[in-house]
XYZ file of C-alpha atoms in Angstrom:
472
model
C 68.238 33.189 35.510
C 65.210 33.233 38.198
C 62.770 30.267 37.452
C 59.384 31.413 35.492
C 56.253 30.922 37.625
C 53.946 28.131 35.668
C 50.185 29.035 35.770
C 47.706 26.434 36.734
C 44.098 25.872 37.095
C 42.372 24.886 40.476
C 39.129 22.436 39.463
C 37.553 21.789 42.272
C 35.308 18.150 42.751
C 32.091 19.991 45.199
C 29.831 16.441 44.223
C 29.102 13.720 46.873
C 26.575 13.447 49.758
C 28.825 11.655 52.558
C 26.724 9.767 53.812
C 29.082 7.874 56.146
C 29.549 11.564 57.720
C 25.482 11.665 58.772
C 24.028 13.340 60.848
C 25.973 16.336 60.400
C 26.441 15.426 56.521
C 23.365 15.205 54.514
C 22.676 15.653 50.381
C 21.004 19.139 50.827
C 24.231 20.090 52.603
C 27.027 17.815 52.070
C 30.643 17.756 54.100
C 32.328 19.941 51.311
C 30.206 22.406 52.694
C 30.715 22.179 56.228
C 33.361 23.034 58.648
C 34.560 19.980 60.071
C 37.852 20.264 60.498
C 38.351 24.135 61.206
C 35.977 27.227 61.340
C 36.267 27.713 57.377
C 34.215 25.128 55.219
C 36.180 22.075 53.562
C 35.738 23.418 50.509
C 36.889 27.173 51.925
C 39.698 25.147 53.264
C 40.769 23.861 49.633
C 40.792 26.813 48.023
C 42.360 28.638 51.065
C 45.536 26.021 50.630
C 46.075 27.494 47.358
C 46.235 31.125 47.745
C 49.761 33.084 47.879
C 51.082 29.995 45.751
C 52.296 31.972 42.317
C 50.499 30.611 39.621
C 47.235 29.715 41.174
C 44.654 31.224 38.368
C 41.214 31.401 39.698
C 39.214 28.026 40.516
C 36.964 26.357 38.615
C 34.039 24.537 40.767
C 32.308 21.655 39.844
C 28.864 20.983 41.577
C 25.429 19.916 41.200
C 22.562 22.689 40.733
C 21.289 22.154 43.961
C 24.520 23.373 45.641
C 25.305 25.831 43.389
C 24.719 29.001 45.704
C 26.531 27.013 48.780
C 29.688 26.911 46.325
C 29.174 30.580 45.104
C 28.522 32.309 48.407
C 31.689 30.136 50.504
C 33.680 31.021 47.025
C 32.739 34.638 48.022
C 33.479 34.265 52.080
C 36.724 32.891 51.105
C 37.857 35.530 48.588
C 38.653 33.152 46.223
C 36.021 34.186 42.913
C 35.633 31.520 40.356
C 36.207 31.513 36.824
C 33.582 29.321 36.645
C 30.885 27.217 38.577
C 30.056 24.557 36.122
C 26.634 22.826 37.303
C 26.375 18.977 36.472
C 22.880 17.699 36.086
C 23.901 14.576 37.885
C 27.224 13.048 38.569
C 28.887 10.941 36.270
C 32.116 10.358 38.136
C 35.612 12.322 37.657
C 36.384 11.380 34.306
C 33.632 13.444 32.534
C 33.563 16.572 35.489
C 37.518 16.855 34.509
C 36.922 16.504 30.505
C 34.068 19.458 31.326
C 36.498 21.743 32.708
C 39.422 20.840 30.203
C 36.997 21.738 27.768
C 35.714 24.932 28.858
C 39.316 26.593 29.170
C 40.178 28.695 26.263
C 43.501 27.790 26.702
C 43.926 24.184 26.438
C 47.683 24.064 27.487
C 47.071 25.399 30.869
C 47.643 23.081 33.625
C 44.776 21.710 35.463
C 44.841 20.749 39.196
C 42.307 18.356 40.327
C 41.097 17.744 43.454
C 38.340 17.346 45.902
C 36.885 19.368 48.008
C 36.911 17.320 51.641
C 40.174 16.310 51.498
C 42.117 17.764 54.854
C 46.022 18.600 54.392
C 48.803 20.148 56.489
C 52.475 21.083 56.372
C 51.582 23.520 53.781
C 54.590 24.154 52.610
C 55.557 20.787 51.680
C 52.007 20.566 49.862
C 53.488 23.555 47.747
C 56.344 21.957 46.993
C 54.523 18.889 45.983
C 52.479 21.161 43.808
C 55.459 22.999 42.340
C 57.005 19.612 41.007
C 53.813 18.270 39.640
C 52.979 21.721 37.469
C 56.013 21.043 36.136
C 56.172 17.955 35.171
C 52.640 18.634 33.900
C 53.945 21.562 31.885
C 56.118 18.895 30.102
C 53.551 16.467 29.398
C 53.210 14.009 32.024
C 49.955 13.371 34.121
C 50.642 13.368 37.626
C 48.672 11.637 40.933
C 49.893 12.605 44.541
C 51.091 9.337 46.555
C 50.479 9.291 49.994
C 52.893 6.910 51.906
C 50.649 4.924 53.818
C 50.932 4.860 57.188
C 48.328 1.526 57.823
C 46.951 -1.305 56.092
C 44.284 0.691 55.078
C 41.375 -1.623 52.830
C 39.464 2.101 51.969
C 41.866 3.340 49.281
C 43.503 2.431 46.506
C 46.968 1.861 46.024
C 49.884 3.115 43.320
C 53.109 0.606 42.556
C 55.866 2.832 42.008
C 58.040 2.219 38.941
C 61.397 4.053 38.207
C 62.302 7.396 39.513
C 62.119 10.304 37.288
C 63.214 13.447 38.858
C 61.088 14.222 41.674
C 58.752 11.510 40.829
C 58.045 7.525 39.988
C 56.727 6.237 36.886
C 53.422 4.925 38.179
C 54.301 0.974 37.652
C 50.256 -0.237 38.194
C 47.192 0.910 39.980
C 45.776 -1.530 42.420
C 42.363 -1.474 43.372
C 41.103 -1.350 47.154
C 42.859 -4.134 48.653
C 41.902 -6.892 51.419
C 43.586 -6.169 54.576
C 46.607 -9.206 54.037
C 47.105 -7.615 50.702
C 47.319 -3.981 52.160
C 49.431 -5.622 55.094
C 52.169 -7.367 52.083
C 51.569 -3.936 50.483
C 52.849 -1.937 53.869
C 55.642 -4.303 54.196
C 56.687 -4.613 50.710
C 57.415 -0.714 50.435
C 57.083 1.065 47.138
C 52.673 1.413 46.987
C 51.146 4.563 48.082
C 47.758 5.250 48.892
C 46.413 6.655 45.828
C 45.027 10.340 47.242
C 42.717 11.586 44.104
C 44.754 14.650 43.462
C 46.033 14.920 40.078
C 48.114 17.409 37.847
C 47.406 17.237 33.972
C 47.641 20.014 30.940
C 43.961 19.973 29.629
C 45.121 19.366 26.258
C 46.819 15.791 27.275
C 44.176 15.123 29.404
C 41.613 15.858 26.395
C 44.162 13.171 24.002
C 44.614 10.060 26.763
C 40.731 10.245 27.039
C 39.909 10.180 22.805
C 42.582 7.605 23.010
C 41.158 4.972 25.677
C 37.637 6.471 26.432
C 36.382 8.575 23.409
C 32.410 7.839 24.768
C 33.171 9.841 27.371
C 34.822 12.307 25.591
C 32.137 12.680 22.955
C 29.399 12.489 24.938
C 31.128 15.342 27.476
C 31.438 17.713 24.305
C 28.439 17.483 22.679
C 26.787 18.392 26.602
C 29.252 21.027 26.765
C 28.788 22.368 23.257
C 25.000 23.309 23.827
C 25.851 24.647 27.974
C 24.474 27.600 28.895
C 26.415 30.494 30.796
C 24.365 32.243 33.081
C 26.927 34.525 35.243
C 29.411 32.337 36.733
C 27.224 29.272 36.331
C 27.772 27.360 33.274
C 25.245 24.398 32.551
C 25.980 21.896 29.835
C 23.006 20.612 28.214
C 21.223 17.883 30.592
C 19.903 15.323 28.171
C 23.009 15.022 26.686
C 25.208 15.486 29.969
C 22.651 12.269 31.218
C 24.316 9.890 28.318
C 27.651 9.993 29.671
C 29.198 7.028 30.813
C 29.920 7.227 34.425
C 33.770 6.744 34.811
C 36.699 8.044 37.436
C 40.279 9.832 35.966
C 41.979 6.338 37.466
C 40.013 4.003 35.522
C 39.439 5.740 32.312
C 43.137 7.267 32.030
C 45.242 6.950 34.988
C 45.535 3.247 34.807
C 45.887 3.430 30.873
C 48.516 5.866 29.954
C 51.833 5.340 29.431
C 52.662 9.051 30.737
C 51.283 8.734 34.204
C 53.520 9.607 36.745
C 53.455 9.682 40.604
C 54.710 12.677 43.191
C 55.308 11.491 46.574
C 53.675 13.491 49.091
C 55.471 14.650 52.064
C 52.642 16.119 53.649
C 49.577 14.741 55.727
C 46.181 13.754 53.848
C 42.938 12.691 54.942
C 40.243 11.960 52.961
C 38.040 12.615 55.565
C 35.752 9.778 54.560
C 34.191 8.914 58.012
C 33.432 9.959 62.207
C 36.912 7.934 62.651
C 38.822 9.916 60.243
C 38.060 13.169 61.720
C 38.553 12.048 65.248
C 42.362 10.374 64.005
C 42.668 14.505 62.432
C 40.745 15.991 65.944
C 42.779 17.632 69.014
C 42.980 14.831 71.412
C 42.830 15.641 75.311
C 44.581 13.747 77.701
C 41.897 10.239 77.695
C 41.826 10.867 74.042
C 38.608 12.525 73.169
C 37.664 15.023 70.620
C 35.499 17.167 71.589
C 33.040 19.882 69.949
C 30.589 22.288 71.113
C 28.874 21.618 74.352
C 30.309 18.154 75.875
C 31.120 17.149 78.736
C 33.343 13.736 79.035
C 33.808 11.687 82.082
C 35.955 8.716 82.473
C 35.515 8.301 79.092
C 38.340 7.208 76.292
C 38.679 7.677 72.537
C 35.675 8.916 71.932
C 34.399 11.810 69.108
C 31.676 13.988 70.827
C 30.168 16.402 68.322
C 27.477 18.386 69.663
C 25.518 21.312 67.322
C 23.384 22.460 70.097
C 22.376 20.580 73.370
C 24.759 19.277 75.756
C 26.431 15.936 75.602
C 27.170 14.327 78.951
C 29.223 11.034 77.920
C 30.215 9.218 81.206
C 32.284 5.732 81.803
C 32.434 4.906 77.801
C 34.968 4.062 75.279
C 35.596 4.157 71.638
C 32.554 5.999 70.884
C 30.809 7.976 67.949
C 28.759 10.757 69.428
C 27.235 13.401 67.063
C 23.982 15.012 68.344
C 21.836 18.044 65.990
C 18.344 19.534 66.198
C 16.767 16.984 64.893
C 18.908 13.431 65.002
C 20.928 11.835 67.233
C 23.832 9.550 66.538
C 25.553 6.814 68.727
C 28.105 3.979 67.578
C 31.126 2.698 68.343
C 34.079 4.214 66.329
C 34.882 0.182 65.180
C 31.355 0.321 63.130
C 31.148 4.088 62.211
C 30.998 3.425 58.450
C 27.896 1.647 58.605
C 26.193 5.114 59.886
C 24.918 4.629 55.907
C 22.795 1.481 56.773
C 20.810 4.232 58.954
C 20.876 6.205 55.854
C 19.302 3.445 53.646
C 17.189 3.091 56.317
C 15.860 6.767 56.576
C 15.251 6.630 52.753
C 13.608 3.112 52.646
C 11.234 4.887 55.536
C 11.051 7.995 52.862
C 11.792 9.788 55.951
C 13.692 13.347 55.924
C 16.523 13.167 57.606
C 18.897 11.813 55.083
C 18.313 14.577 52.861
C 17.697 18.124 54.930
C 18.693 19.839 58.076
C 16.044 21.870 60.404
C 17.897 24.853 58.711
C 18.313 25.034 54.793
C 20.480 27.397 53.047
C 18.880 29.622 50.017
C 20.665 32.270 48.296
C 18.837 34.631 50.429
C 20.008 33.700 53.532
C 18.165 30.559 55.567
C 14.995 29.108 57.257
C 14.769 26.780 60.143
C 11.838 24.777 60.781
C 10.524 25.231 63.988
C 7.112 23.443 63.999
C 4.347 21.917 61.706
C 1.164 19.684 61.952
C -1.409 19.009 60.090
C -2.470 22.078 58.529
C 0.389 24.557 59.635
C 3.940 24.986 59.380
C 6.353 27.171 61.589
C 9.711 28.517 59.991
C 12.095 31.092 61.110
C 13.495 33.167 58.321
C 17.154 34.831 57.851
C 17.223 37.356 55.420
C 20.912 38.675 54.574
C 21.386 42.442 54.092
C 20.452 43.794 50.838
C 18.622 40.162 49.528
C 15.167 39.627 48.732
C 12.832 36.468 48.398
C 11.445 35.586 44.569
C 8.287 37.857 43.830
C 5.960 34.554 44.112
C 2.777 33.714 45.112
C 0.840 29.463 46.170
C -2.039 28.355 45.199
C -2.035 26.334 48.511
C -1.402 28.158 51.400
C -1.247 31.706 53.249
C 1.747 32.896 55.061
C 1.850 35.054 58.156
C 4.712 37.125 58.964
C 5.989 38.579 61.869
C 9.543 40.294 62.192
C 11.538 39.711 65.287
C 14.673 41.715 64.604
C 15.687 43.957 61.522
C 13.690 45.779 58.787
C 11.653 44.085 56.546
C 10.069 45.663 52.688
C 7.125 43.883 51.906
C 5.373 43.458 48.925
C 1.928 42.151 49.351
C 0.070 42.181 45.316
C -0.096 45.970 44.359
C 0.546 47.465 48.014
C 4.570 48.071 49.595
C 4.796 48.215 53.030
C 7.420 48.519 55.515
C 7.852 46.729 58.945
C 9.757 46.747 61.948
C 10.441 44.350 65.383
C 6.825 43.424 66.618
C 5.051 44.104 63.405
C 3.178 42.134 61.087
C 1.468 41.102 57.959
C -0.943 38.208 56.182
C -0.163 37.180 52.551
C -3.629 35.289 51.796
C -3.547 32.583 49.192
C -2.675 33.417 46.137
C -1.540 36.681 46.516
C 1.888 37.745 44.462
C 4.406 38.736 47.355
C 7.761 39.431 48.660
C 9.876 39.482 51.481
C 13.195 41.748 51.078
C 15.866 43.218 53.045
C 16.672 46.675 52.939
C 18.809 47.331 55.700
C 22.095 46.630 57.105
C 21.554 44.012 59.282
C 20.212 40.571 59.237
C 16.387 40.265 59.294
C 14.272 37.952 60.669
C 11.241 36.593 60.360
C 8.830 33.749 61.989
C 6.445 32.436 58.899
C 3.827 30.698 59.895
C 1.899 28.516 56.983
C -1.483 27.311 56.990
C -3.260 25.283 54.108
C -3.247 21.902 53.240
C -0.132 21.743 51.403
C 3.810 23.174 52.180
C 5.895 21.698 49.215
C 8.490 23.778 47.592
C 6.110 23.032 43.844
C 3.858 25.643 45.408
C 6.225 28.195 44.347
C 4.898 30.342 41.786
C 7.859 32.641 40.758
C 7.293 35.827 38.520
C 11.062 37.527 39.289
C 13.664 36.021 40.886
C 17.117 37.586 41.885
C 18.789 34.062 41.733
C 17.491 32.882 38.080
C 15.577 30.618 39.492
C 12.520 28.609 38.026
């Protein structure tokens, strides 16, 4: 008799800023929404690995409000429409995120696969086999974590010590915090230890029961936030005030280290949390000199380097073991050994109140994107791309006027009570204080040069009257 297929709900954690992958990853466009290991983004890779797996239900994605349209658009492009996108007012750790997802599920006996959107996994048959084992164990009441057999004495991961075997898994004997190097070497030499992958599988009701037993304060606060949640199509917004009162904790500390029902399924697939440029070098396809190159790169007499260009040519001559990352507004040069210290540069940018730690010149919006071209004391120039059928909000500005020049495509412009259609090389002027809207009624992308003039250009000088995306 054929075994019944067990269903499970992927809960995809899309938070985090990924500062160790600056200047590509930034707070407004972090690593999980970037194509780092393939042409698809990390989020799209995550859902793509589950497509075609029997029993997979539509996912729940958990992100913050700023990234909601990025998550929605990328899931749409990946043909993986979510059952919900849960918007956290602020990060409160994975324990709260998993609890919110569990409370959102109508059927509390549902099995949840909780995983981050920024992991790289290969050998999909082994991944799917481990997943089937984990779902089966979770359906029976266990709380499962995937354990990665260590290949080096890594000090950046937590470890799991295995206990007695139980079917396809081991009872968890102990969770160990990130060790120092001598301790990690001892773990590797002794055997019986796994890296903690941060991928969990459990029934919603079992997780909530264990959270109630070990961290009732977390569950009570999350329950209050979800009870007052508001739903807007796919977006679910917990009560901001209640969610900010949730204690910050992880699934590991709040539940897995305390429960008696934790088991570890050994992973026979290749896994990386893609936490640094050196991790991407390890994952990448190397040339005969050990270099990993992306984009317009010329390497001569150089070895063991990670070279990534997002536009301009990188010419690397006679260098070894470097990380060189080029973007339109920043250049990172580091040794591989010091690549994790890029976070020091990010901290200094914040201290100087610069913007390069947060945004790229290209900023994505639900209607498309804009790129900053130039700016001065009383002007700012942007290049806008509006997707076919999309439009900006009906809005006005109190402190700036705008000039629009259509580069290509067709623009529908609302200016006060007036409407007009503009084609390539045509332009219009939006006076300060005039209600206006820009729309793409065509089937091709619309490109517009926008010249803003005035004494202030902040995003808070936007008064919206109608918006397809329900922004305020």
